[in-house]
XYZ file of C-alpha atoms in Angstrom:
304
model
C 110.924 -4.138 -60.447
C 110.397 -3.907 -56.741
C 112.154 -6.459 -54.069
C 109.053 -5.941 -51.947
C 106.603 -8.782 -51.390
C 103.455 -6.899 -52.086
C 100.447 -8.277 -51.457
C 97.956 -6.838 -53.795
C 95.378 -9.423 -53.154
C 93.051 -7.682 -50.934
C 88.976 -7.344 -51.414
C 86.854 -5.393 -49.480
C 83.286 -3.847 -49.860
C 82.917 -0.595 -48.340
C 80.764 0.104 -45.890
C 80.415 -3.447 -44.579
C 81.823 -4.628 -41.267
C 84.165 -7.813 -41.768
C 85.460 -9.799 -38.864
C 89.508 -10.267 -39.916
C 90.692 -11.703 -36.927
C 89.511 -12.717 -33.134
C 88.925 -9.447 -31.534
C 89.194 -7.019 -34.633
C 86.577 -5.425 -37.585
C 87.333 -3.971 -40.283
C 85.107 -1.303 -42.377
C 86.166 0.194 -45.446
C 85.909 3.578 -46.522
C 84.780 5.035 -50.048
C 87.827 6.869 -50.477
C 89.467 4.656 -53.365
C 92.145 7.067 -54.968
C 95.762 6.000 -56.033
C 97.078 6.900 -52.830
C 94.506 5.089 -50.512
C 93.918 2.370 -52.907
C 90.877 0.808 -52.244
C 90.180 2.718 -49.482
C 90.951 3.721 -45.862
C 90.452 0.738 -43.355
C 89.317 1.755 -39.659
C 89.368 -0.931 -37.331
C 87.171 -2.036 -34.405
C 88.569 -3.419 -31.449
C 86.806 -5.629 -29.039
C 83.336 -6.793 -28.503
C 80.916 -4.734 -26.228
C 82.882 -2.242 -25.219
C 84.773 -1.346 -28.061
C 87.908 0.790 -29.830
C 87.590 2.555 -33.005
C 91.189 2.707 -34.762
C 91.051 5.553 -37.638
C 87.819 6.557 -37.793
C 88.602 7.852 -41.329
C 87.408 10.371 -43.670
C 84.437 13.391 -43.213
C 82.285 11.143 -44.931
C 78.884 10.880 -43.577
C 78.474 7.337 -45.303
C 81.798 5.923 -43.339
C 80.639 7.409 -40.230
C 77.210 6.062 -40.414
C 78.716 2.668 -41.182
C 81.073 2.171 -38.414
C 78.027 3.576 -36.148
C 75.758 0.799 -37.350
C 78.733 -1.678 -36.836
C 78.719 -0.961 -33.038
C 75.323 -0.954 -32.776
C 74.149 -1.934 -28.946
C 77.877 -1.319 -28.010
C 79.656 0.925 -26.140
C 83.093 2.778 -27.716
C 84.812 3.602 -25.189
C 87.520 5.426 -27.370
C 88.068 6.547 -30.868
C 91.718 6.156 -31.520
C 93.807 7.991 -34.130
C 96.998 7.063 -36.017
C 97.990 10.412 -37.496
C 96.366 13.353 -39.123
C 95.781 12.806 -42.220
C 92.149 13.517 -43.749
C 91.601 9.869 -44.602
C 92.271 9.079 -41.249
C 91.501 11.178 -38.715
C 87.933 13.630 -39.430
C 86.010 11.109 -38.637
C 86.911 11.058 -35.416
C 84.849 14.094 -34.347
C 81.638 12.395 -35.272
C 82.358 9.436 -33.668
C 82.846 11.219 -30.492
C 79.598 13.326 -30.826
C 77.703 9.993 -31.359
C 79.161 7.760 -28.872
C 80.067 9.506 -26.424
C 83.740 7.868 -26.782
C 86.843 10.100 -26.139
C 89.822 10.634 -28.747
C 93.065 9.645 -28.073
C 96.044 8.628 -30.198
C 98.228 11.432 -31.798
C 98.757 14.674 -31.097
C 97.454 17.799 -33.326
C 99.110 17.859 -37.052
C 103.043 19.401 -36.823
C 105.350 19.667 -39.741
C 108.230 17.412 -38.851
C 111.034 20.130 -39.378
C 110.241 23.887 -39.250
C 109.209 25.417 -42.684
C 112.202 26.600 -44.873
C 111.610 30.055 -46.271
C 110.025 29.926 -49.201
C 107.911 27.136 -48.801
C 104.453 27.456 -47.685
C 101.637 24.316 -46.268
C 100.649 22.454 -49.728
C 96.574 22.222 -49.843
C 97.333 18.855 -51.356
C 99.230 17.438 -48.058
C 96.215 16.369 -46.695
C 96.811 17.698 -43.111
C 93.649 17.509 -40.966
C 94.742 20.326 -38.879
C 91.077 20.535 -37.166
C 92.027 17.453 -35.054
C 92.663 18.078 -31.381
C 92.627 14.670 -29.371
C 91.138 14.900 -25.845
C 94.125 13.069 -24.659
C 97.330 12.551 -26.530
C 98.759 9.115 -26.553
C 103.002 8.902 -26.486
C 104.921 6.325 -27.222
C 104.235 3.114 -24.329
C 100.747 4.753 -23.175
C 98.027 2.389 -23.236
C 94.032 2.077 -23.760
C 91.967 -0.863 -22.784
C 88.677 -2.501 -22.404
C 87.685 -5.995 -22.435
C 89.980 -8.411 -23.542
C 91.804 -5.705 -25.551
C 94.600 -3.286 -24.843
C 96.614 -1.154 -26.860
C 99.913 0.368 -26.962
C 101.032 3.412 -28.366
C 104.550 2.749 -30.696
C 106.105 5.954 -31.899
C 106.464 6.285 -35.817
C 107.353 9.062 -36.907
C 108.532 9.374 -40.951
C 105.086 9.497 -42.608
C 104.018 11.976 -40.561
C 105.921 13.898 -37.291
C 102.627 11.956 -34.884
C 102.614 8.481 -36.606
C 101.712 6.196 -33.897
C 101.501 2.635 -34.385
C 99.065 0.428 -31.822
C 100.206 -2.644 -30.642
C 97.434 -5.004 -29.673
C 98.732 -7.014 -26.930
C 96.133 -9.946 -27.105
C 96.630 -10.857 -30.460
C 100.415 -10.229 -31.126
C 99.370 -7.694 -33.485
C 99.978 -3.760 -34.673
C 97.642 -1.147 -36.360
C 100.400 0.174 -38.416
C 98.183 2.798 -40.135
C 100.334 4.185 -42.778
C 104.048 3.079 -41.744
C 103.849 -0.034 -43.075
C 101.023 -1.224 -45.822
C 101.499 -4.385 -47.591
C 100.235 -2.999 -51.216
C 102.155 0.091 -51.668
C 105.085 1.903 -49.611
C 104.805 4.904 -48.070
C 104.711 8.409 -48.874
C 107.064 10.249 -47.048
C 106.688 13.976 -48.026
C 108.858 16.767 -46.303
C 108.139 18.535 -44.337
C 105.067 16.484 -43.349
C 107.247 13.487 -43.085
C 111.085 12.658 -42.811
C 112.550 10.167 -44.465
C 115.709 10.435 -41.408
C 112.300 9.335 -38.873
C 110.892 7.008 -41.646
C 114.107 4.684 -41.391
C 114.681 4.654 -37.855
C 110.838 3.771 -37.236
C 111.478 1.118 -39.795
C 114.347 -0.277 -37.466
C 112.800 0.271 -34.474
C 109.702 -2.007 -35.213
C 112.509 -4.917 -36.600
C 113.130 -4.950 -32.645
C 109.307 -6.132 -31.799
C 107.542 -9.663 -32.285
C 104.132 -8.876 -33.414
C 103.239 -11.695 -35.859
C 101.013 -9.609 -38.207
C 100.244 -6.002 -38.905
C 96.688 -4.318 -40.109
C 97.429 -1.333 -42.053
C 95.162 1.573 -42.527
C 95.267 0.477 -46.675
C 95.158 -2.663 -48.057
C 95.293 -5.962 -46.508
C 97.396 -7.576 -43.798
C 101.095 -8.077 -43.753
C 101.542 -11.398 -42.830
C 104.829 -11.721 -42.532
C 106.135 -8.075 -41.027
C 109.777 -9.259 -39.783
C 110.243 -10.287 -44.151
C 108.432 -7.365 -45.253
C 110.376 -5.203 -42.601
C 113.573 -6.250 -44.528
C 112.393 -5.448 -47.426
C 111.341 -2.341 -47.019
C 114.257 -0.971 -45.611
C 116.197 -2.703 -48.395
C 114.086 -0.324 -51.235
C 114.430 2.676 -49.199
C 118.423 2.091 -49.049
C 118.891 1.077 -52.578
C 116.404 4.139 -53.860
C 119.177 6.265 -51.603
C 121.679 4.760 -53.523
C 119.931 5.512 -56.555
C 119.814 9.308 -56.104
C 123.004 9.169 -54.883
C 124.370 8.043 -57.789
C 122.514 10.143 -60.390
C 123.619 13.195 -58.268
C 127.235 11.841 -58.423
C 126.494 11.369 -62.517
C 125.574 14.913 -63.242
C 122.135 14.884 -62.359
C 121.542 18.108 -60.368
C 117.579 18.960 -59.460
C 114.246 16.827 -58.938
C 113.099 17.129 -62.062
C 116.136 15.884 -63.154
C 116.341 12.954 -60.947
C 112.699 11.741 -61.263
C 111.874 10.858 -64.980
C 115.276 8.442 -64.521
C 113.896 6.670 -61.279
C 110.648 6.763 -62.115
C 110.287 5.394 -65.684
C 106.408 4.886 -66.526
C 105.457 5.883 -63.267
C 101.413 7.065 -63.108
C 101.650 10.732 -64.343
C 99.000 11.303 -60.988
C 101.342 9.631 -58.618
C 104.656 11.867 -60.258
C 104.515 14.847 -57.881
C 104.471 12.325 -54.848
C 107.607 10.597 -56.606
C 109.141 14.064 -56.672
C 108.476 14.599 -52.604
C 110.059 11.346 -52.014
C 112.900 12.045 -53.874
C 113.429 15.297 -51.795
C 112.867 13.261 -48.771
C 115.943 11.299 -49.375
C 117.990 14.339 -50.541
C 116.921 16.083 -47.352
C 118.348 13.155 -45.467
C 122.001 12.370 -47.903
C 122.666 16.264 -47.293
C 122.350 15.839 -43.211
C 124.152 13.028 -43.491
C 126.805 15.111 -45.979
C 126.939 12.844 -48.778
C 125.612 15.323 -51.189
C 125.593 19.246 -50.613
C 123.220 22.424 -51.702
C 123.633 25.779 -51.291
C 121.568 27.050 -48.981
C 118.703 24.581 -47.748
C 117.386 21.625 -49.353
C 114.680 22.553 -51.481
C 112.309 20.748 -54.119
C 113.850 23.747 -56.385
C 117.776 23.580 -55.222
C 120.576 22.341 -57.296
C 122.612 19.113 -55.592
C 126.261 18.176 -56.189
C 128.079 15.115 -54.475
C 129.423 16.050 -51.195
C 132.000 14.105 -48.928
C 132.234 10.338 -48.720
């Protein structure tokens, strides 16, 4: 059982624009799966001259929804938490229709150099097509009307996770950092679970009283589920630790034990994650390979 306060309580139609909060609109995409749930949420900032946050997938449907959303508006930008392709293809169209720029992340990157052997997984989802016309770091900000955002580095999903902190309302567009139905996939070398925890503790440090996720609904309370998350992540280390420490020595090994009656469609994610943590306990020298870490390599306890 999981120590995490999910929040599983979230219905949405696709394809319809919802107002969620002062200042913010929410359309959902058709891309239900088991790892967007019911769908990718973009986001529409403002009234008049508006923001699009994660435009979303190449789906003509989406794009024709959010465009009939801003109908009689202007967007001024189309703004993009990381490139992923049920985040970010939209963007393109957007742009051709509006006239809006693209801004957010930077272009797809691996966040550690490929290790020989391995080659780019079809299956990561990398929209490697994106180019922004102006790439967002951490502290830049966007504005229009009675809206501004902020550009918060969070890395660990993906190397060019941004979050958006929207000033007005004490909120953050989390995208996929933090989701209050499911946690995240971090999948090396796309992601890093080293970057994942540190982004995890960075955003303890800020005050913004709710966060919109690009899945699911709000999380209401982020400071709790903040905790919590970081509290799973350090007990699933512990976890691997100790199965590496009990003779376990490879993935496969390692995931039928932590993952008992897991989806057999979510399994191969389960199997990334676990190599994100080993990837992290051998920098850190708590358990050793040789040669690099690998979803292949044999692992034996290393120093204490």
């Amino acid at each position: 059982m999981s120590d995490i306060p999910f929040d599983l309580n979230f219905e949405a139609e696709p394809g319809i624009a919802v107002a969620v909060a002062p200042g913010i609109r929410r359309v959902l995409a058709r891309n239900a799966s088991p790892f967007t749930g019911k769908g990718t949420c973009s986001y529409i900032v403002g009234r008049g001259r508006v923001a699009v946050i994660d435009p979303g997938p190449d789906d003509a449907r989406h794009v024709n929804a959010l465009l009939e959303a801003v109908r009689n508006e202007t967007v001024s930008h189309v703004v993009v938490t990381h490139t992923h392709r049920d985040h970010s293809p939209a963007a393109a169209a957007i742009r051709a229709a509006t006239g809006a720029v693209i801004v957010g992340c930077g272009p797809h990157r691996p966040s550690r150099p490929w290790a020989e052997g391995e080659e780019p997984r079809g299956e990561s989802g990398a929209d490697r097509d994106y180019r922004p016309d102006s790439e967002m770091l951490d502290g830049d900000t966007v504005s229009g009307p009675g809206w501004t955002l902020t550009a918060v580095a969070t890395p660990g999903h993906t190397a060019n996770h941004l979050a958006f902190a929207f000033t007005e309302a004490n909120a953050l567009f989390s995208g996929d950092h933090v989701m209050a139905w499911s946690t995240t996939i971090v999948a090396p070398p796309d992601g890093s679970m080293t970057d994942y925890k540190a982004s995890l503790i960075r955003l303890q440090e800020r005050s913004e009283g709710i966060y919109w996720p690009g899945h699911g609904g709000p999380v209401r309370e982020p400071a709790r589920f903040l905790r919590a998350l970081l509290h799973h992540r350090l007990q699933r280390e512990a976890a691997i630790l100790g199965r590496i420490r009990s003779g376990d020595s490879t993935i496969a090994d390692i995931v039928p034990r932590l993952y008992e009656g897991l989806n057999a469609a979510l399994l191969p994610a389960a199997a990334l994650s676990v190599f994100a943590h080993l990837e992290d306990l051998v920098a850190r020298r708590l358990v050793v390979t040789d040669g690099p870490a690998t979803l292949t390599a044999r692992y034996r306890p290393g120093g204490s």
